[in-house]
mmCIF file of C-alpha atoms in Angstrom:
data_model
loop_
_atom_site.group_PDB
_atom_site.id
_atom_site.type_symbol
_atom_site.label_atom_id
_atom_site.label_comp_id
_atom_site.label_asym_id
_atom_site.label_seq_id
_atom_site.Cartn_x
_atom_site.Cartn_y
_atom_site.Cartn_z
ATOM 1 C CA UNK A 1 51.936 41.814 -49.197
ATOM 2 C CA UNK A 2 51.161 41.151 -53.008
ATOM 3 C CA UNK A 3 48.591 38.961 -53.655
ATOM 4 C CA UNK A 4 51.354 36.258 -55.204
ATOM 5 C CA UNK A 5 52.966 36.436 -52.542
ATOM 6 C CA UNK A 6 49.859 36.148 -50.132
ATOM 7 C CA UNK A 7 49.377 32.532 -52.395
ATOM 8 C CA UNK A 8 53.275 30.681 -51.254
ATOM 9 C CA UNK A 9 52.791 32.083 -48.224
ATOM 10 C CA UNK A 10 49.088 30.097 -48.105
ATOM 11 C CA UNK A 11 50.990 27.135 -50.187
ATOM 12 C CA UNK A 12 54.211 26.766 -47.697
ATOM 13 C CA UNK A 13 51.344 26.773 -44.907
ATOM 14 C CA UNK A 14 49.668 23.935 -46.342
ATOM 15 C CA UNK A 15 53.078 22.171 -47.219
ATOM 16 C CA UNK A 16 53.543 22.016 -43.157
ATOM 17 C CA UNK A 17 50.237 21.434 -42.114
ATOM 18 C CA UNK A 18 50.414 17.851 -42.002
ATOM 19 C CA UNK A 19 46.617 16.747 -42.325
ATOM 20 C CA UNK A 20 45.627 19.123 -44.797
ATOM 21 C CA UNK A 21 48.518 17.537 -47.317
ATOM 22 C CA UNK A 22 47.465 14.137 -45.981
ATOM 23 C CA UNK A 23 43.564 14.816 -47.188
ATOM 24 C CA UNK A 24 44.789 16.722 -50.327
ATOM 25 C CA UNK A 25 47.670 14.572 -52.002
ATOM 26 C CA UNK A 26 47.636 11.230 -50.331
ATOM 27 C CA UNK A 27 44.068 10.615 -49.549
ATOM 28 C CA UNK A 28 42.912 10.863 -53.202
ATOM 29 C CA UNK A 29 46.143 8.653 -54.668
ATOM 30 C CA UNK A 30 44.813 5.446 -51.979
ATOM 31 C CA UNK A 31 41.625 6.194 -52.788
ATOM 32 C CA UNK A 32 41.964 5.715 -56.012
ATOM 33 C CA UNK A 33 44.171 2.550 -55.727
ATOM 34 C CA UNK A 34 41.929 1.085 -53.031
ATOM 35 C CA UNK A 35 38.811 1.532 -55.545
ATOM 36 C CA UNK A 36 40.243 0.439 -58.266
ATOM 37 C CA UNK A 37 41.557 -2.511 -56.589
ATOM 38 C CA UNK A 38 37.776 -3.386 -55.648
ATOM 39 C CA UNK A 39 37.030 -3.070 -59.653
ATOM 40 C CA UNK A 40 40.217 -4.829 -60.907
ATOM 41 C CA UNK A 41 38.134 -7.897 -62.217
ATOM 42 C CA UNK A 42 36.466 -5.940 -65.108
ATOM 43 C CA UNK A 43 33.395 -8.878 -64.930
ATOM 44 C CA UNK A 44 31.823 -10.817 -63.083
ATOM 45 C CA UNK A 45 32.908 -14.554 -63.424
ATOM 46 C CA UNK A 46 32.400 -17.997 -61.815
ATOM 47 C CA UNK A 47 29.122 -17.001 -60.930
ATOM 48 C CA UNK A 48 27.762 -20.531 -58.956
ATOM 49 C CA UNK A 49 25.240 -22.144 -60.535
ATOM 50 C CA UNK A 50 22.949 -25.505 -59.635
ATOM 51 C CA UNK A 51 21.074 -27.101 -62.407
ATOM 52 C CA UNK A 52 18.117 -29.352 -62.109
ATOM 53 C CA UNK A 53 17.761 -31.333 -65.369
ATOM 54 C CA UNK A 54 14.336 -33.596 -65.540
ATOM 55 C CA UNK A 55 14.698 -34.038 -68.848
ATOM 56 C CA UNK A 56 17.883 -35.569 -69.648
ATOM 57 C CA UNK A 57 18.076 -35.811 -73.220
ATOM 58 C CA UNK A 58 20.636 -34.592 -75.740
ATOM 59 C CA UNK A 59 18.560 -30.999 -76.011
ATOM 60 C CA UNK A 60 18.243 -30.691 -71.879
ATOM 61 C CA UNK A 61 22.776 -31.843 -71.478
ATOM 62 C CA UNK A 62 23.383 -29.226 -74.452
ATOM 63 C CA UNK A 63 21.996 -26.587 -72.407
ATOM 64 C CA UNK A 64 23.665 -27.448 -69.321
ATOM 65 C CA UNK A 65 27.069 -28.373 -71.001
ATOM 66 C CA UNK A 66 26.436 -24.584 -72.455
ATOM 67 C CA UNK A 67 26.067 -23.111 -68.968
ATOM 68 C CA UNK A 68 29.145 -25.394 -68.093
ATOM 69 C CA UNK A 69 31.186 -23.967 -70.535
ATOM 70 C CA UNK A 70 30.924 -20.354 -70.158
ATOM 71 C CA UNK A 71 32.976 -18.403 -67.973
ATOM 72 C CA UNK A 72 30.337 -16.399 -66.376
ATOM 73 C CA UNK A 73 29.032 -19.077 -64.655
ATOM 74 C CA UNK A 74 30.332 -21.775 -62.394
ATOM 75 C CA UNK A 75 27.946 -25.298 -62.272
ATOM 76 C CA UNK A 76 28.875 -25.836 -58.588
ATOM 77 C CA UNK A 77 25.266 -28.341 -57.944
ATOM 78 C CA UNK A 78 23.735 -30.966 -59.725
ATOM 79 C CA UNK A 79 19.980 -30.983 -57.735
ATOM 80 C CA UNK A 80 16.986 -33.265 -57.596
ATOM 81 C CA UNK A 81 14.784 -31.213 -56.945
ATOM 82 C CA UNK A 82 12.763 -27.392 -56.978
ATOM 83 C CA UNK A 83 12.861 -27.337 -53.479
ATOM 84 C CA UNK A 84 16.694 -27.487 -53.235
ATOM 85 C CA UNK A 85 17.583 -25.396 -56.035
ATOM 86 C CA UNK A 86 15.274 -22.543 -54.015
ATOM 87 C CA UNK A 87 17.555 -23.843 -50.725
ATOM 88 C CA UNK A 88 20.375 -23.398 -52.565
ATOM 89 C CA UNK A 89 19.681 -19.582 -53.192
ATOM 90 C CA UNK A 90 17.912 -18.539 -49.919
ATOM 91 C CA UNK A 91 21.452 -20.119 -48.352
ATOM 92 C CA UNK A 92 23.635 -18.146 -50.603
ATOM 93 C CA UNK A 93 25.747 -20.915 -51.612
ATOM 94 C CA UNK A 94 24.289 -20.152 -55.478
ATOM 95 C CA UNK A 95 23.410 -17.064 -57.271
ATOM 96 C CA UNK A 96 21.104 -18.726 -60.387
ATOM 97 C CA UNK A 97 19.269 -21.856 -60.775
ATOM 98 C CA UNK A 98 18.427 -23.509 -64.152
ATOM 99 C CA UNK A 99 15.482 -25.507 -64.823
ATOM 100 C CA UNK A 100 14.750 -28.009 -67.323
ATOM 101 C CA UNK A 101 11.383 -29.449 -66.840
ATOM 102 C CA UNK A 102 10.562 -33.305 -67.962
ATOM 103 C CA UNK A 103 9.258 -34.024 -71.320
ATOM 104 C CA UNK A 104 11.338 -30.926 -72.433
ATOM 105 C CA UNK A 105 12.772 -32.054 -75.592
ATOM 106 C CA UNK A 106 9.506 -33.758 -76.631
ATOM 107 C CA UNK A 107 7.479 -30.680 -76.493
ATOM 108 C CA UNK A 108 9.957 -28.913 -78.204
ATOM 109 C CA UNK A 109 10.015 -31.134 -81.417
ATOM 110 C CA UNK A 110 6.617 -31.549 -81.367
ATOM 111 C CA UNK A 111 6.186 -27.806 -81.459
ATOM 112 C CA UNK A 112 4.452 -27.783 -77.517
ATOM 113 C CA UNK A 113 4.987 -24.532 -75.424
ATOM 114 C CA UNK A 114 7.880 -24.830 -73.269
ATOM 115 C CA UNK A 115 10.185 -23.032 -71.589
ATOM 116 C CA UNK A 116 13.305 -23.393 -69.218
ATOM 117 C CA UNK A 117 13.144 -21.523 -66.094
ATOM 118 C CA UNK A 118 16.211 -19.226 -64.948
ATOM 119 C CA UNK A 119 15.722 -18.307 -61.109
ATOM 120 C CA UNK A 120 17.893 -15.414 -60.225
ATOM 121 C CA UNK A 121 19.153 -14.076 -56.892
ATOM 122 C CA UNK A 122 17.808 -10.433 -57.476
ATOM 123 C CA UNK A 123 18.647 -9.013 -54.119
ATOM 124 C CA UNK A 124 22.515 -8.414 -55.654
ATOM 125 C CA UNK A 125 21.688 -6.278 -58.685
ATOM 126 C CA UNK A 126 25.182 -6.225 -60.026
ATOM 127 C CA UNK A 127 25.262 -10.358 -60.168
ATOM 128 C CA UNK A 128 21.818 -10.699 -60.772
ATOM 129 C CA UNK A 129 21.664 -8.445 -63.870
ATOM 130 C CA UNK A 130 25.266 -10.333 -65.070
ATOM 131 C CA UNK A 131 23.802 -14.091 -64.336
ATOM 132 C CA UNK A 132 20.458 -13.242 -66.123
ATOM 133 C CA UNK A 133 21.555 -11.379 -68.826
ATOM 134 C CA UNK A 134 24.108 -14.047 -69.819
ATOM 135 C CA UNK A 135 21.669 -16.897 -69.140
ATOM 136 C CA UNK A 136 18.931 -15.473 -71.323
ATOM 137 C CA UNK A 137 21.825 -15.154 -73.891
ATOM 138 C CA UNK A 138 22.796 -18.489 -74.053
ATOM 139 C CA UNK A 139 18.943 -19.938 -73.582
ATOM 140 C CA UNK A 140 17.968 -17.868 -76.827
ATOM 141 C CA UNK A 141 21.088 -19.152 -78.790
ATOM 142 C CA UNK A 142 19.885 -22.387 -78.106
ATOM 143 C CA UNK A 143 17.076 -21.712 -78.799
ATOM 144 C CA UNK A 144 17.160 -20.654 -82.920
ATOM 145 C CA UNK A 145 19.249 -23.114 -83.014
ATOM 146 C CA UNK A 146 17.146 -25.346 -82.271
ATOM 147 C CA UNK A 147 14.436 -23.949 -84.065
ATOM 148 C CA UNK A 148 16.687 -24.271 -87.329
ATOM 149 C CA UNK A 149 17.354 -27.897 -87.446
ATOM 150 C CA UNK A 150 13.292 -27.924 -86.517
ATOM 151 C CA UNK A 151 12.662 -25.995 -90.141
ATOM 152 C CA UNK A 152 15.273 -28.094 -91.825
ATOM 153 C CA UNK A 153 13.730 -31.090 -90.896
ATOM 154 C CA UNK A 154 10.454 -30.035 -92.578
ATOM 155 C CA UNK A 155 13.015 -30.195 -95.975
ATOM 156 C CA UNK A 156 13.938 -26.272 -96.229
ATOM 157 C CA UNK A 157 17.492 -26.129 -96.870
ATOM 158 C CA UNK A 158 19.781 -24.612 -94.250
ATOM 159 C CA UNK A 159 20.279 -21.067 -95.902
ATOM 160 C CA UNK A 160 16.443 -20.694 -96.296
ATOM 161 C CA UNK A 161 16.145 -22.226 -92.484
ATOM 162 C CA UNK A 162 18.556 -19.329 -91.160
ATOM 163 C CA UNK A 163 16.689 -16.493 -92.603
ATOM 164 C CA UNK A 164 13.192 -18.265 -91.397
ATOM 165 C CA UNK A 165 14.362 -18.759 -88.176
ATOM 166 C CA UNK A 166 15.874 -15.489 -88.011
ATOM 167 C CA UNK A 167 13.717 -13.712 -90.599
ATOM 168 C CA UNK A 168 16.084 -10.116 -89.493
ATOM 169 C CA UNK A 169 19.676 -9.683 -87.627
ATOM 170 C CA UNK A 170 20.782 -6.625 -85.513
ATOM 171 C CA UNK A 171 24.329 -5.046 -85.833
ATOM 172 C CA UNK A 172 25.489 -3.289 -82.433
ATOM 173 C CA UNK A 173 28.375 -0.587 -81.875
ATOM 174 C CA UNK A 174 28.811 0.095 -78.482
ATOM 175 C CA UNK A 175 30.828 3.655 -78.128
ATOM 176 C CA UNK A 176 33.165 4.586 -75.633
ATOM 177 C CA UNK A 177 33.330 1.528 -73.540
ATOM 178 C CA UNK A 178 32.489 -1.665 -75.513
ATOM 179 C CA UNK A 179 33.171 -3.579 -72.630
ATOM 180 C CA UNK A 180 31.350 -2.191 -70.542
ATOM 181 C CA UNK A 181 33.174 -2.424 -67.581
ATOM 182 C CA UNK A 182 32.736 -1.001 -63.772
ATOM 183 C CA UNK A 183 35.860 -0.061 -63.391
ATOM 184 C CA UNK A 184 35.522 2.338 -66.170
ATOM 185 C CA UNK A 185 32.345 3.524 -65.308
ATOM 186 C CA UNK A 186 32.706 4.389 -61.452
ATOM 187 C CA UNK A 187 36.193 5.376 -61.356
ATOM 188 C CA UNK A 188 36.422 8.610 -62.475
ATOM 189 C CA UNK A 189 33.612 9.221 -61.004
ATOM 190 C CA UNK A 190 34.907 8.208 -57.324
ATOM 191 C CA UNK A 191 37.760 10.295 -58.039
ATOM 192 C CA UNK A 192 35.314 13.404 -58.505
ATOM 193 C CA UNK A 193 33.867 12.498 -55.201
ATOM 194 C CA UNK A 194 37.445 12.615 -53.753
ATOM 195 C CA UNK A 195 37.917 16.084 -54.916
ATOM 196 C CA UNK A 196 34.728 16.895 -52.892
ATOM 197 C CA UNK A 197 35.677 15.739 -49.720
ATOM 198 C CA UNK A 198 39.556 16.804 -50.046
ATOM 199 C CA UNK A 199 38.434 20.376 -50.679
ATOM 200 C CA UNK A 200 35.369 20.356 -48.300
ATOM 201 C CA UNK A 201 37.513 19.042 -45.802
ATOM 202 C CA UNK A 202 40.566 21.070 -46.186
ATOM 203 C CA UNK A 203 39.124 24.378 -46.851
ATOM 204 C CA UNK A 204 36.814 23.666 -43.697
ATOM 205 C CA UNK A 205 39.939 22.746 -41.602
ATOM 206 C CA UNK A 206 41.451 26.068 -42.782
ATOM 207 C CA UNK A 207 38.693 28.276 -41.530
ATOM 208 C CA UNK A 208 38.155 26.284 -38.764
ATOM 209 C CA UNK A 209 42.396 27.722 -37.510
ATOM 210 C CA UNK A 210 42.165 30.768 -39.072
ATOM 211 C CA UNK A 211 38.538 32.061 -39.562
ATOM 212 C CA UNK A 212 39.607 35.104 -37.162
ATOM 213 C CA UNK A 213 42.284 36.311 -39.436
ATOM 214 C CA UNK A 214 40.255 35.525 -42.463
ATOM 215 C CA UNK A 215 37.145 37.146 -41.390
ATOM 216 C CA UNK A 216 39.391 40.829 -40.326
ATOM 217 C CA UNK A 217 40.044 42.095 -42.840
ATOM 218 C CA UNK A 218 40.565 41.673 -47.160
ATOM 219 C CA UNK A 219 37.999 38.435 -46.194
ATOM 220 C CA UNK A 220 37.547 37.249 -50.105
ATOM 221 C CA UNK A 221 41.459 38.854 -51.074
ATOM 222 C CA UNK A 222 42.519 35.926 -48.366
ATOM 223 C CA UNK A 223 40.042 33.415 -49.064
ATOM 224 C CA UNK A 224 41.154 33.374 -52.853
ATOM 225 C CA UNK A 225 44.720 32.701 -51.704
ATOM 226 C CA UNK A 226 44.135 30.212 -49.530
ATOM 227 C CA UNK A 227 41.706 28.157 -52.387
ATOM 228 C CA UNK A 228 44.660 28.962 -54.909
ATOM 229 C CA UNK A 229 46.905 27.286 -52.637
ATOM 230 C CA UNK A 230 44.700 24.266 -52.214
ATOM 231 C CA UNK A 231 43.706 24.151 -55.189
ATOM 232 C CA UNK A 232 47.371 23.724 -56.246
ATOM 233 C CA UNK A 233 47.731 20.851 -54.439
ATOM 234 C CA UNK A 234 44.866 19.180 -55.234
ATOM 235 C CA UNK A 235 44.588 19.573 -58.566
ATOM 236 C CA UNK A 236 48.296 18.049 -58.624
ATOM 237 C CA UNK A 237 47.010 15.118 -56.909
ATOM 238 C CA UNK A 238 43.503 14.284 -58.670
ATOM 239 C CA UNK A 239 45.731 14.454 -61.952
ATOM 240 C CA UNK A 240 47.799 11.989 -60.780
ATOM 241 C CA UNK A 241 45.483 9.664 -59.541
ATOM 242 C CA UNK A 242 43.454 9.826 -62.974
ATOM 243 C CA UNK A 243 46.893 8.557 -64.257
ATOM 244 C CA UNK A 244 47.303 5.788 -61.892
ATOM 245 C CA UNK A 245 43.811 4.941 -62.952
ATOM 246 C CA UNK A 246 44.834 4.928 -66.543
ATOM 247 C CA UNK A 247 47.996 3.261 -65.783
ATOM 248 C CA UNK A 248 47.100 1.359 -63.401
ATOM 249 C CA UNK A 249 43.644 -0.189 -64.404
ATOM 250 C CA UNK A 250 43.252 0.615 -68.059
ATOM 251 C CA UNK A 251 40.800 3.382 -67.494
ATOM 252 C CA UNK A 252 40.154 5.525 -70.754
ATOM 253 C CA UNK A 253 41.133 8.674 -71.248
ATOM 254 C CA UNK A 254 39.422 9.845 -74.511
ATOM 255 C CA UNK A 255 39.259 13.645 -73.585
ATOM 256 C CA UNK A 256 41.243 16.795 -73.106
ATOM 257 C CA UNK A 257 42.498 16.562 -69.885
ATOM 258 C CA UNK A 258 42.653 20.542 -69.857
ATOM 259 C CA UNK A 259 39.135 20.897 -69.911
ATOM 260 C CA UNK A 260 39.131 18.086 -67.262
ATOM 261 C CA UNK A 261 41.266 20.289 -65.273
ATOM 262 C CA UNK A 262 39.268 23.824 -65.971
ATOM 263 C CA UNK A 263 35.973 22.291 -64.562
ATOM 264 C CA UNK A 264 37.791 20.865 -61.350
ATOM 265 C CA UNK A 265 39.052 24.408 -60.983
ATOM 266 C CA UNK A 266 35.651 25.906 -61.299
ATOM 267 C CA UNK A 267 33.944 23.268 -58.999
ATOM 268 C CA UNK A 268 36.938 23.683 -56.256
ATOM 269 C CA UNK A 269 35.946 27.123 -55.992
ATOM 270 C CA UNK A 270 32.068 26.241 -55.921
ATOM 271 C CA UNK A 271 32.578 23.348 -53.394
ATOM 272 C CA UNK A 272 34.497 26.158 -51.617
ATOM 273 C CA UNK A 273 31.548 27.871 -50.621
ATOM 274 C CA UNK A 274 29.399 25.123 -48.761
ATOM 275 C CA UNK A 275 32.804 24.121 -47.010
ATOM 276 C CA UNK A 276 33.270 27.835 -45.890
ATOM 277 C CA UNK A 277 29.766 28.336 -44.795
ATOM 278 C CA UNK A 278 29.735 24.807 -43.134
ATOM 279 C CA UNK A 279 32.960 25.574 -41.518
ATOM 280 C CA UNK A 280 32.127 29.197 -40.269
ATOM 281 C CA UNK A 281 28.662 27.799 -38.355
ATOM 282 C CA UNK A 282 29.700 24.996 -36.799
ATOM 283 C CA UNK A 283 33.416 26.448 -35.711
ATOM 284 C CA UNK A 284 34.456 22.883 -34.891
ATOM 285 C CA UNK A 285 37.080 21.012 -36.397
ATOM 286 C CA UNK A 286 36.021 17.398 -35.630
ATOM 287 C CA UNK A 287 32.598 18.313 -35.863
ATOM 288 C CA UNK A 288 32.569 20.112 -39.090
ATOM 289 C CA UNK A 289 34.513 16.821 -40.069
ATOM 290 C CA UNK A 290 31.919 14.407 -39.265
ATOM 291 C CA UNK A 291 29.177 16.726 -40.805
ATOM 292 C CA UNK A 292 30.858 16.841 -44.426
ATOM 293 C CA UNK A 293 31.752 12.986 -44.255
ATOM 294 C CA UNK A 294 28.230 12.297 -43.598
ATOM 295 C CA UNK A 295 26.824 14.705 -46.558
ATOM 296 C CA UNK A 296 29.102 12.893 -48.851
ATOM 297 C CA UNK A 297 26.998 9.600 -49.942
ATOM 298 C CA UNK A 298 23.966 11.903 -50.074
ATOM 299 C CA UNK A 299 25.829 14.609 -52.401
ATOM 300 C CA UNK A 300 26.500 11.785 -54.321
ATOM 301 C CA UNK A 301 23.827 9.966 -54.961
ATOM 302 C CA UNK A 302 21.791 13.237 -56.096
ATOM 303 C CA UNK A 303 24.476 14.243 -58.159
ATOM 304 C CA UNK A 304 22.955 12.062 -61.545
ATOM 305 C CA UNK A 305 26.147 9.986 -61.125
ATOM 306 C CA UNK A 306 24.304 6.929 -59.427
ATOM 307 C CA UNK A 307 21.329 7.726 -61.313
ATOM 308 C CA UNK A 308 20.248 9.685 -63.681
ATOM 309 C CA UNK A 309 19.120 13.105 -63.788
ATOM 310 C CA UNK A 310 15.666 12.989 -65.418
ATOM 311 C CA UNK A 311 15.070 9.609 -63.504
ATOM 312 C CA UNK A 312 15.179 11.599 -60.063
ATOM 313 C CA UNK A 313 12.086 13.733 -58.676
ATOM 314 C CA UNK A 314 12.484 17.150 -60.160
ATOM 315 C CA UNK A 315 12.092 18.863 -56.553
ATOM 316 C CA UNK A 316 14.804 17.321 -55.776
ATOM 317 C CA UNK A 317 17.164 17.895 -58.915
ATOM 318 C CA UNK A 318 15.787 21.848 -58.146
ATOM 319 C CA UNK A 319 17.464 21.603 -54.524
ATOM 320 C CA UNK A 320 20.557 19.719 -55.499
ATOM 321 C CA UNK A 321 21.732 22.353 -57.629
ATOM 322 C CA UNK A 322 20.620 25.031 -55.504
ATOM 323 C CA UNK A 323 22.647 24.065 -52.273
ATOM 324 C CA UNK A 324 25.217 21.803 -53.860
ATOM 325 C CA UNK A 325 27.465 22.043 -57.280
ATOM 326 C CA UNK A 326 28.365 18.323 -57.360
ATOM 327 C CA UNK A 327 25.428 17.897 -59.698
ATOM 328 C CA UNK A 328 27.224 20.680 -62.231
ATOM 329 C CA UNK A 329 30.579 18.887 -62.014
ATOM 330 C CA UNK A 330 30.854 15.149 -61.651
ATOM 331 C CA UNK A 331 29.101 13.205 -64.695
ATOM 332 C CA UNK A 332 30.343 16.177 -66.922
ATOM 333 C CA UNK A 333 33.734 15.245 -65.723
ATOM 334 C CA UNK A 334 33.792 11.763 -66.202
ATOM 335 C CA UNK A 335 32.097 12.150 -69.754
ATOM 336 C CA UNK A 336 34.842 14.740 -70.492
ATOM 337 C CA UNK A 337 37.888 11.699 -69.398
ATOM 338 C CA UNK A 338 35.516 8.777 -70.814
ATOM 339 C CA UNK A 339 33.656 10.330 -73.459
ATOM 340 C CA UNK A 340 36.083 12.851 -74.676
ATOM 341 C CA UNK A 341 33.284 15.372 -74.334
ATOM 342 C CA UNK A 342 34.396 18.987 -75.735
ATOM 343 C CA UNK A 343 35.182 22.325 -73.936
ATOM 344 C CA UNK A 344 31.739 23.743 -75.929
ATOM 345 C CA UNK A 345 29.791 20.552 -74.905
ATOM 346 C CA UNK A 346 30.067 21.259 -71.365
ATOM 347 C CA UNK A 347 30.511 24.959 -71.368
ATOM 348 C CA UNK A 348 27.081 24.850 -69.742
ATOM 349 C CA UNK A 349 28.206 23.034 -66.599
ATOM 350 C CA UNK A 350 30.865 25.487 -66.303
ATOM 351 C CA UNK A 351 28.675 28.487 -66.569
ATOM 352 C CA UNK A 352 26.242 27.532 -64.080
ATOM 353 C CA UNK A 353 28.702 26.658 -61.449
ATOM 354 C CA UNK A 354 30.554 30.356 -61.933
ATOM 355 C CA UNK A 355 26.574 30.982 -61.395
ATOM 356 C CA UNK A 356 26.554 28.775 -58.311
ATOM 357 C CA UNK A 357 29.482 30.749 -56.769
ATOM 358 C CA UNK A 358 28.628 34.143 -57.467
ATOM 359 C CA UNK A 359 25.172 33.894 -55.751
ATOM 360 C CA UNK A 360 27.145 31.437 -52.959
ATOM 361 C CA UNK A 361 30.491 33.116 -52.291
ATOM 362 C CA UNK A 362 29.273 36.299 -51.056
ATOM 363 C CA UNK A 363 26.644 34.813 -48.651
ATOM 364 C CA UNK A 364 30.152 32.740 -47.327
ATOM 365 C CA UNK A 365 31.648 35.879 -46.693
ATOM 366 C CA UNK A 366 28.966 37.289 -44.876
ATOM 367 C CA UNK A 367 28.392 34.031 -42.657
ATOM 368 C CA UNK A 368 32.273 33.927 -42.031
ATOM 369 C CA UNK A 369 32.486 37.344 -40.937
ATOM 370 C CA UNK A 370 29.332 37.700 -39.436
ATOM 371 C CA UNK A 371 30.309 34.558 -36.722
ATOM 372 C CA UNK A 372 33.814 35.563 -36.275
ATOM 373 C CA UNK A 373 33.331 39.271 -36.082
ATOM 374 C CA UNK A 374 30.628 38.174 -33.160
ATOM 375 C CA UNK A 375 33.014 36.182 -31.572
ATOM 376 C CA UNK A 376 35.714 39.163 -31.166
ATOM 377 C CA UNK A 377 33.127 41.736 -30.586
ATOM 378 C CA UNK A 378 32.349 39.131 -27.446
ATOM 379 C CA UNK A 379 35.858 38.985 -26.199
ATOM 380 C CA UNK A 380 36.275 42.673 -26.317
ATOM 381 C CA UNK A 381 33.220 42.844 -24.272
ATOM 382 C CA UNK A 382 34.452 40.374 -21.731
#
């Protein structure tokens, strides 16, 4: 049989074998719908707020008809005291308190330290970064503001007063993503993390049926058809759920979606090799299932996706990219979508995950034939 032919016989297979098209085209489309679903609010909003305003002049209500007034926030309490706005938070029916102490205003214009106090719920990062970042945003505003009309009132005219009060500006360009959003950033990255699992599981599943077969005879002539075959599908699937994701939720796609699809190819046949290895040892379906599920957060979060590469301990980034190529593949991937990063920009990435299966495939081989060669040597016995 030629080896083409070897591949539709491997990709009518596949067409039949109803989980492996289940994991490989429709559990990467839901997926992606069900996580961008989670991210379809771009930013966080209505954020509930209590104020406690012991100073009540025009100063203290301009800063709390501020926090009123922006969408980020939500003014759901009006408190008397400390005590409750800390009740308020510990019960989780607010996420930020704002503080105006008494004799605010007066210590302002008489040029007296004072300050008002933002208490933030930081044990949800994503709100607690979003509440305190807009807060302090809206506090400082205020706050040359104020300090303007202060310098004016000492008989500097207002275009002098500006430039006292804010003796330099800043100008800001953010690239790629002004927006900043979540859904942008995570994405494309989930949908890496899809390809992972689909591949892991259903190149696992297929040596799981047919390791015997495999492991006779032309081991790596089969094992290439049967990834080609896969791949096929996969591939197919991940490209349209990277639509859907553009379509669907407005996520960017600055880059060449060619060299998107080259380094998916590459790390299919790199994520290949754990699966086979994986799959050959433990020889159970279910088993081998749970196993690969559970390496999945893990994979993950030492990949530099969550975090960043030179933020984690090097003796880890050392073992991540010895036993797994997600580190090689996923940020690369979504900088290529996002970021529009060039073929020659992450050449690199590609390079060392040809690396990664060179020195990986044939220890799969050996593994695969090694326990399924034992296994029929033991039957003959018997």
């Amino acid at each position: 049989m030629s080896f083409l032919k070897m591949i539709f016989k491997d990709l009518k297979i596949a067409l039949f074998e109803k989980d492996i098209m289940l994991l490989l085209v429709i559990a990467p489309i839901f997926l992606t719908l069900l996580f961008g679903g989670v991210y379809m609010n771009s930013y966080i909003e209505d954020i509930p707020v209590a104020i406690l305003d012991e100073d009540n002049t025009s100063l203290s209500r301009m800063i709390v008809q501020q926090f009123n007034d922006d969408d980020k926030f939500n003014v759901t309490y009006h408190v008397d005291s400390r005590d409750e706005l800390k009740e308020l938070i510990d019960s989780r029916k607010i996420h930020m308190g704002v503080y105006v102490p008494p004799n605010f205003s007066k210590d302002v214009m008489t040029l007296k330290s004072s300050e008002v106090m933002i208490l933030v719920d930081g044990s949800n990062m994503v709100i607690g970064n979003n509440a305190y970042a807009q807060a302090v945003s809206i506090i400082q505003t205020i706050s040359a503001g104020t300090q303007i009309k202060l310098i004016e009132a000492k008989g500097i005219v207002p275009n002098q007063s500006y430039n006292v009060a804010m003796p330099f500006q800043f100008a800001d360009r953010m690239l790629y993503d002004p927006k900043m959003t979540y859904m942008n950033y995570l994405i494309i990255g989930f949908i890496g993390v899809f390809l992972q699992q689909i591949m892991m599981s259903s190149v696992g599943i297929s040596i799981v049926r047919n390791g015997e077969d495999i492991a006779s005879k032309k081991t790596f002539i089969k094992l290439l058809s049967k990834i080609i075959a896969l791949s096929i599908y996969a591939l197919s699937s991940i490209s349209l759920s990277i639509y859907l994701a553009n379509r669907v939720f407005n996520a960017p796609i600055h880059g060449s979606m060619m060299v998107a699809i080259l380094m998916s190819l590459v790390f299919i046949f790199a994520i290949s090799c754990p699966a086979i290895i994986l799959a050959s040892i433990i020889k159970d379906r279910l088993k081998f299932a749970q196993i690969s599920f559970m390496l999945s957060l893990p994979t993950f979060a030492c990949s530099g996706y969550l975090w960043t590469i030179d933020q984690l301990p090097e003796p880890m980034v050392i073992v991540s990219k010895i036993l797994w190529p997600l580190i090689y593949y996923v940020r690369s991937f979504d900088e290529v979508i996002i970021k529009g990063l060039s073929f020659e920009i992450v050449k690199g990435n590609i390079i060392q995950m040809l690396i990664y299966i060179l020195v990986w495939m044939p220890i799969a081989i050996f593994i695969l034939k090694k326990r399924y060669k034992s296994k029929e040597t033991v039957s003959k016995a018997v």
